[in-house]
Short mmCIF file of C-alpha atoms and ligand atoms in Angstrom, two decimals:
data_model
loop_
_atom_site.label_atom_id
_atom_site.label_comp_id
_atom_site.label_asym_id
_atom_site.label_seq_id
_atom_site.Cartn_x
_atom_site.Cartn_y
_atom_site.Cartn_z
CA UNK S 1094 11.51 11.41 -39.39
CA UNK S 1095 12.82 10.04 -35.59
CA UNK S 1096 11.60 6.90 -35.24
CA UNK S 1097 12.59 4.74 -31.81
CA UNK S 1098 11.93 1.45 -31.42
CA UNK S 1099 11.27 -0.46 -28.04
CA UNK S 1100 10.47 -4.15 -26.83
CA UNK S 1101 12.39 -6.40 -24.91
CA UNK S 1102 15.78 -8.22 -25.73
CA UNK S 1103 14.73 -11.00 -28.32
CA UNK S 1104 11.63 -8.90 -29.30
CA UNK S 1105 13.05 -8.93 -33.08
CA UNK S 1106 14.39 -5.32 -33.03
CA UNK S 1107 17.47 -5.92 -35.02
CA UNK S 1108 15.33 -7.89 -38.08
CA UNK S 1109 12.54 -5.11 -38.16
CA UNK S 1110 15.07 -2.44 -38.04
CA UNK S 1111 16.58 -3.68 -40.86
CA UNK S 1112 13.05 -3.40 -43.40
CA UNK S 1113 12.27 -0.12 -41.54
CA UNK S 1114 15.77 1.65 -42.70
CA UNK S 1115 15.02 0.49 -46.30
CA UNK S 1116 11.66 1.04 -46.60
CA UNK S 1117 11.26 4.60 -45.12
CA UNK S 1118 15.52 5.31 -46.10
CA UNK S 1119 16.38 5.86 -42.37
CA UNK S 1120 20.00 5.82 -40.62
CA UNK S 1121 20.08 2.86 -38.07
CA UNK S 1122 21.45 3.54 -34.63
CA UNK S 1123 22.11 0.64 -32.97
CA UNK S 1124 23.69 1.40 -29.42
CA UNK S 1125 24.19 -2.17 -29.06
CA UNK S 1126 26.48 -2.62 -32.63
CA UNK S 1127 28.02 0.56 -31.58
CA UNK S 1128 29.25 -1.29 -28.43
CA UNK S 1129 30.57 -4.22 -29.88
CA UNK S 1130 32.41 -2.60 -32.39
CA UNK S 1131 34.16 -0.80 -29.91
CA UNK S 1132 34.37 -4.54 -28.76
CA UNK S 1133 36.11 -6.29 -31.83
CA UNK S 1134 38.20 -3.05 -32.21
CA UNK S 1135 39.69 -3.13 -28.58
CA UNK S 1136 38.82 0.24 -27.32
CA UNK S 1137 39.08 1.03 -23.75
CA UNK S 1138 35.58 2.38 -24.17
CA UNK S 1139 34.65 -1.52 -25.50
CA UNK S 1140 37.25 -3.36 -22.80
CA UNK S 1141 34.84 -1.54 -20.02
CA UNK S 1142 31.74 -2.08 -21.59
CA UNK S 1143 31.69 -5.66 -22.45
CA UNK S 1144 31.93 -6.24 -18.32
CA UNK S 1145 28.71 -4.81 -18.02
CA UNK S 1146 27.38 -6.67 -21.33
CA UNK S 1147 28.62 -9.97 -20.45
CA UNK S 1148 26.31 -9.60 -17.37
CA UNK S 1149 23.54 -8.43 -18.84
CA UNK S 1150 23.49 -4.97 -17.08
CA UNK S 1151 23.32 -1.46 -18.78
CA UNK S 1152 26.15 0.18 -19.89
CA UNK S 1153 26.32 3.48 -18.24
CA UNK S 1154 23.77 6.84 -19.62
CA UNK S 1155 26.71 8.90 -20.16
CA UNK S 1156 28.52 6.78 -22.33
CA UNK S 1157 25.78 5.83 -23.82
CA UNK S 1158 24.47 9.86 -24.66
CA UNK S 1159 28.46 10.38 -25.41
CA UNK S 1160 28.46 8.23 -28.48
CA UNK S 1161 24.60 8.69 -29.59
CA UNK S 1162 25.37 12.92 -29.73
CA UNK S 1163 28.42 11.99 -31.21
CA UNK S 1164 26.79 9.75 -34.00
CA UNK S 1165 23.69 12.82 -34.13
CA UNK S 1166 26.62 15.59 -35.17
CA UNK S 1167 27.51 13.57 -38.34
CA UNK S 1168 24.02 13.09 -39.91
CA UNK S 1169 21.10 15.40 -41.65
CA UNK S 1170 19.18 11.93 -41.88
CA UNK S 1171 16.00 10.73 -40.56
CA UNK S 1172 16.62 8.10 -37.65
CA UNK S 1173 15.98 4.81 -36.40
CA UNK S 1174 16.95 4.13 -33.02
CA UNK S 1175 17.15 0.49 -31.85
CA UNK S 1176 18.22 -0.29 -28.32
CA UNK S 1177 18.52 3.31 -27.67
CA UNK S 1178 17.15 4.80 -25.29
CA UNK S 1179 16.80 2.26 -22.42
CA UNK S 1180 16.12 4.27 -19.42
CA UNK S 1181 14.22 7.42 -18.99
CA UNK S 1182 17.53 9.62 -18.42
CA UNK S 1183 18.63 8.70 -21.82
CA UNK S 1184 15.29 9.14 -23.18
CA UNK S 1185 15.39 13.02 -21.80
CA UNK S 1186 18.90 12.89 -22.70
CA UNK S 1187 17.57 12.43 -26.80
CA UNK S 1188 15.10 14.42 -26.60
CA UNK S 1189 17.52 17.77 -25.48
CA UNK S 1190 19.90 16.74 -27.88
CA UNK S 1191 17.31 16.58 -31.15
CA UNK S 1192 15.64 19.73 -29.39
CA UNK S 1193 18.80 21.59 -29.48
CA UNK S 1194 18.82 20.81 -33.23
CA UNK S 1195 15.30 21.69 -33.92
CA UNK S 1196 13.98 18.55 -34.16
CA UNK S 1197 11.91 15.79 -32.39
CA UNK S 1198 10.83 11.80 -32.16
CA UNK S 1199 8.50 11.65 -34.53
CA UNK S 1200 7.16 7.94 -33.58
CA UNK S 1201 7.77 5.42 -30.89
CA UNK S 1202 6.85 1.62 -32.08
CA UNK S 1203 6.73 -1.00 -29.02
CA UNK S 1204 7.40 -4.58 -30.33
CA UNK S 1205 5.10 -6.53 -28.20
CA UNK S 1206 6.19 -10.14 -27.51
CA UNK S 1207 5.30 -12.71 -24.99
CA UNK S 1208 7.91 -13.87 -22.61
CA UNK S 1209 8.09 -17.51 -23.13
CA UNK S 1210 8.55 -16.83 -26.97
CA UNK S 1211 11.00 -14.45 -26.47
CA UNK S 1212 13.70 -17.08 -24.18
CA UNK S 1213 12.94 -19.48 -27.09
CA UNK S 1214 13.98 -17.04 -29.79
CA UNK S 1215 17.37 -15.80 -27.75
CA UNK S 1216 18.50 -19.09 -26.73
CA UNK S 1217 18.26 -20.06 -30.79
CA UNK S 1218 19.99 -17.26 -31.44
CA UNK S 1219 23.33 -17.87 -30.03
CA UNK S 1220 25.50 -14.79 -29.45
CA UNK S 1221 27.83 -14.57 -26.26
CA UNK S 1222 25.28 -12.82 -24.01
CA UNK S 1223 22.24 -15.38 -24.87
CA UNK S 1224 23.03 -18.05 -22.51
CA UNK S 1225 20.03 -18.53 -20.20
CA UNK S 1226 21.37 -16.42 -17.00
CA UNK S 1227 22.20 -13.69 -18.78
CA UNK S 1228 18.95 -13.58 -20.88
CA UNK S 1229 16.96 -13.29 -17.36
CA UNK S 1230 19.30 -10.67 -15.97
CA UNK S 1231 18.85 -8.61 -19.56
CA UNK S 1232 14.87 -9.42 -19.21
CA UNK S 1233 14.82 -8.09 -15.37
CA UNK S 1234 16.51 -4.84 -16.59
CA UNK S 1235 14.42 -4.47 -19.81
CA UNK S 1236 10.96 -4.45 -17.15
CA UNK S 1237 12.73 -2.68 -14.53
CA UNK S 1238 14.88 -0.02 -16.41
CA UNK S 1239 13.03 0.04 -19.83
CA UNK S 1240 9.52 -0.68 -20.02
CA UNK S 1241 8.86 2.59 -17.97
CA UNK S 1242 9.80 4.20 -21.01
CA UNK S 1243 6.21 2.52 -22.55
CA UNK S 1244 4.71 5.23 -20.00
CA UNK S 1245 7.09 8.37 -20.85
CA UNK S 1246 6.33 8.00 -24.65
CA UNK S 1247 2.75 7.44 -24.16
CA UNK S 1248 2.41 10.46 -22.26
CA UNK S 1249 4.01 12.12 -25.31
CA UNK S 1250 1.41 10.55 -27.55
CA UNK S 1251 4.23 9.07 -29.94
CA UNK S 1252 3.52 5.16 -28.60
CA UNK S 1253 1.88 2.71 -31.19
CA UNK S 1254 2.39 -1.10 -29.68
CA UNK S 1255 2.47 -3.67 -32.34
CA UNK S 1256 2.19 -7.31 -31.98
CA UNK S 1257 5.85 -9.17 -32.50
CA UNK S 1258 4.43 -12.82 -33.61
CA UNK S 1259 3.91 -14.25 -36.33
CA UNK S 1260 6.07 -13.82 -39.82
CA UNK S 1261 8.71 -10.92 -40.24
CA UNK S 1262 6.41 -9.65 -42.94
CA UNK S 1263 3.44 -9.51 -40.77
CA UNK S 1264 5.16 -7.53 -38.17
CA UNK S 1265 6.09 -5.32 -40.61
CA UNK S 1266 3.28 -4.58 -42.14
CA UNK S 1267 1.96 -3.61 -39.30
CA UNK S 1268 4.76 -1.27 -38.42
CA UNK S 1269 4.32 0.50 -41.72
CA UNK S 1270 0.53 1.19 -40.92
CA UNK S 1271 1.90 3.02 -38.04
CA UNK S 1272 5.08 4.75 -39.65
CA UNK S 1273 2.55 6.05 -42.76
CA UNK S 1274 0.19 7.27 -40.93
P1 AMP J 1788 21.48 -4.99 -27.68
O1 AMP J 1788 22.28 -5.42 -28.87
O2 AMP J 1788 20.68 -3.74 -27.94
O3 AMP J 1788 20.63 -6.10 -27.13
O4 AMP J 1788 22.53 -4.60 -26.53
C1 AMP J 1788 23.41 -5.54 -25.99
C2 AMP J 1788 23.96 -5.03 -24.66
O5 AMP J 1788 24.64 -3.79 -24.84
C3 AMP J 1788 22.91 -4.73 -23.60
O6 AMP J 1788 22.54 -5.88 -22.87
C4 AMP J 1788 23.61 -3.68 -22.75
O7 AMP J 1788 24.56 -4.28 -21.88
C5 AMP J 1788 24.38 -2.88 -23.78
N1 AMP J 1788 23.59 -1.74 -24.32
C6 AMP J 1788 23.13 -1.58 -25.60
N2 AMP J 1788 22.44 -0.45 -25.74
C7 AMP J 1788 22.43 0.15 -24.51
C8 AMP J 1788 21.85 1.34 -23.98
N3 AMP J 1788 21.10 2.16 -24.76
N4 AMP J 1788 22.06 1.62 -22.67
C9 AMP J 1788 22.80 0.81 -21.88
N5 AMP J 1788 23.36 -0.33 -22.30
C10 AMP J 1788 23.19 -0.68 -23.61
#
């Protein structure tokens, strides 16, 4: 089972990716680890990527495709993808490349949190992009280059949005409802 999940920077992603890989013994793909481990290891890959980062923009779709396909070729396992995709030519870009191996996104979960909650949460959460401009750059491009991807996986009938407040359990509870269904 494909499972991608979506919701703005600060949404809680990372924490309910975390429960979701135990629980249901998924791989996590994190496009945003991969890129700062390029980072800490000094690849040129990293050295050109943290530019964009620092500013809050995206990293470019073919890079981004490059490593995901790359990362696809060396697994049999069911996926989690967090931060991935974040515009619709990435999103066509995963679905060729699970098509071409027989497979598909089996569910897309939408962490739904309000804004004001969500600057709190970031600015608390200190790592080098989460000072304030660069938290309202990376919210511009999450509702200008990500949230139409709420549209392209509803028209696939894979959306479920679930409310992001209130304990981590909560949330994922309610994620579970959706993923055992
Ligand atoms: P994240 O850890 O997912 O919040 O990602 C941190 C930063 O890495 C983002 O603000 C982007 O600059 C870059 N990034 C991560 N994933 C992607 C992606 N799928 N497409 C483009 N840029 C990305």
């Amino acid at each position: 089972m494909h499972v991608v999940i979506l919701g703005a920077p600060g949404s809680g992603k990372g924490t309910q990716s975390a429960e979701i890989i135990k629980q249901f013994s998924l791989k996590h793909l994190s496009t945003g680890d991969m890129l700062r481990a390029e980072i800490a290891a000094g690849t040129e890959l990293g050295i050109a990527a943290q530019t964009v980062m620092d500013k809050g923009e995206l990293v470019s779709d073919d890079i981004i495709l490059g490593m995901v396909a790359e990362q696809l070729k060396n697994t049999d396992k069911g996926i989690l993808f967090d931060g991935f995709p974040r515009t619709i030519a990435q999103a066509e870009g995963l679905d060729e490349l699970l098509a071409e191996m027989g497979s598909q996104i089996a569910h897309v979960i939408e962490l739904d949190v309000d804004k004001e909650e969500i600057i709190e949460r970031m600015l608390a959460r200190g790592r080098a992009d989460d000072n304030e401009e660069t938290i309202r750059n990376r919210l511009e491009v999450f509702e200008t280059q990500t949230a139409p991807l709420i549209e392209y996986y509803h028209k696939q009938n894979k959306l479920s949005m679930v409310l992001g407040s209130g304990s981590v359990a909560d949330i994922f509870a309610r994620i579970q409802k959706v993923l055992s269904a």
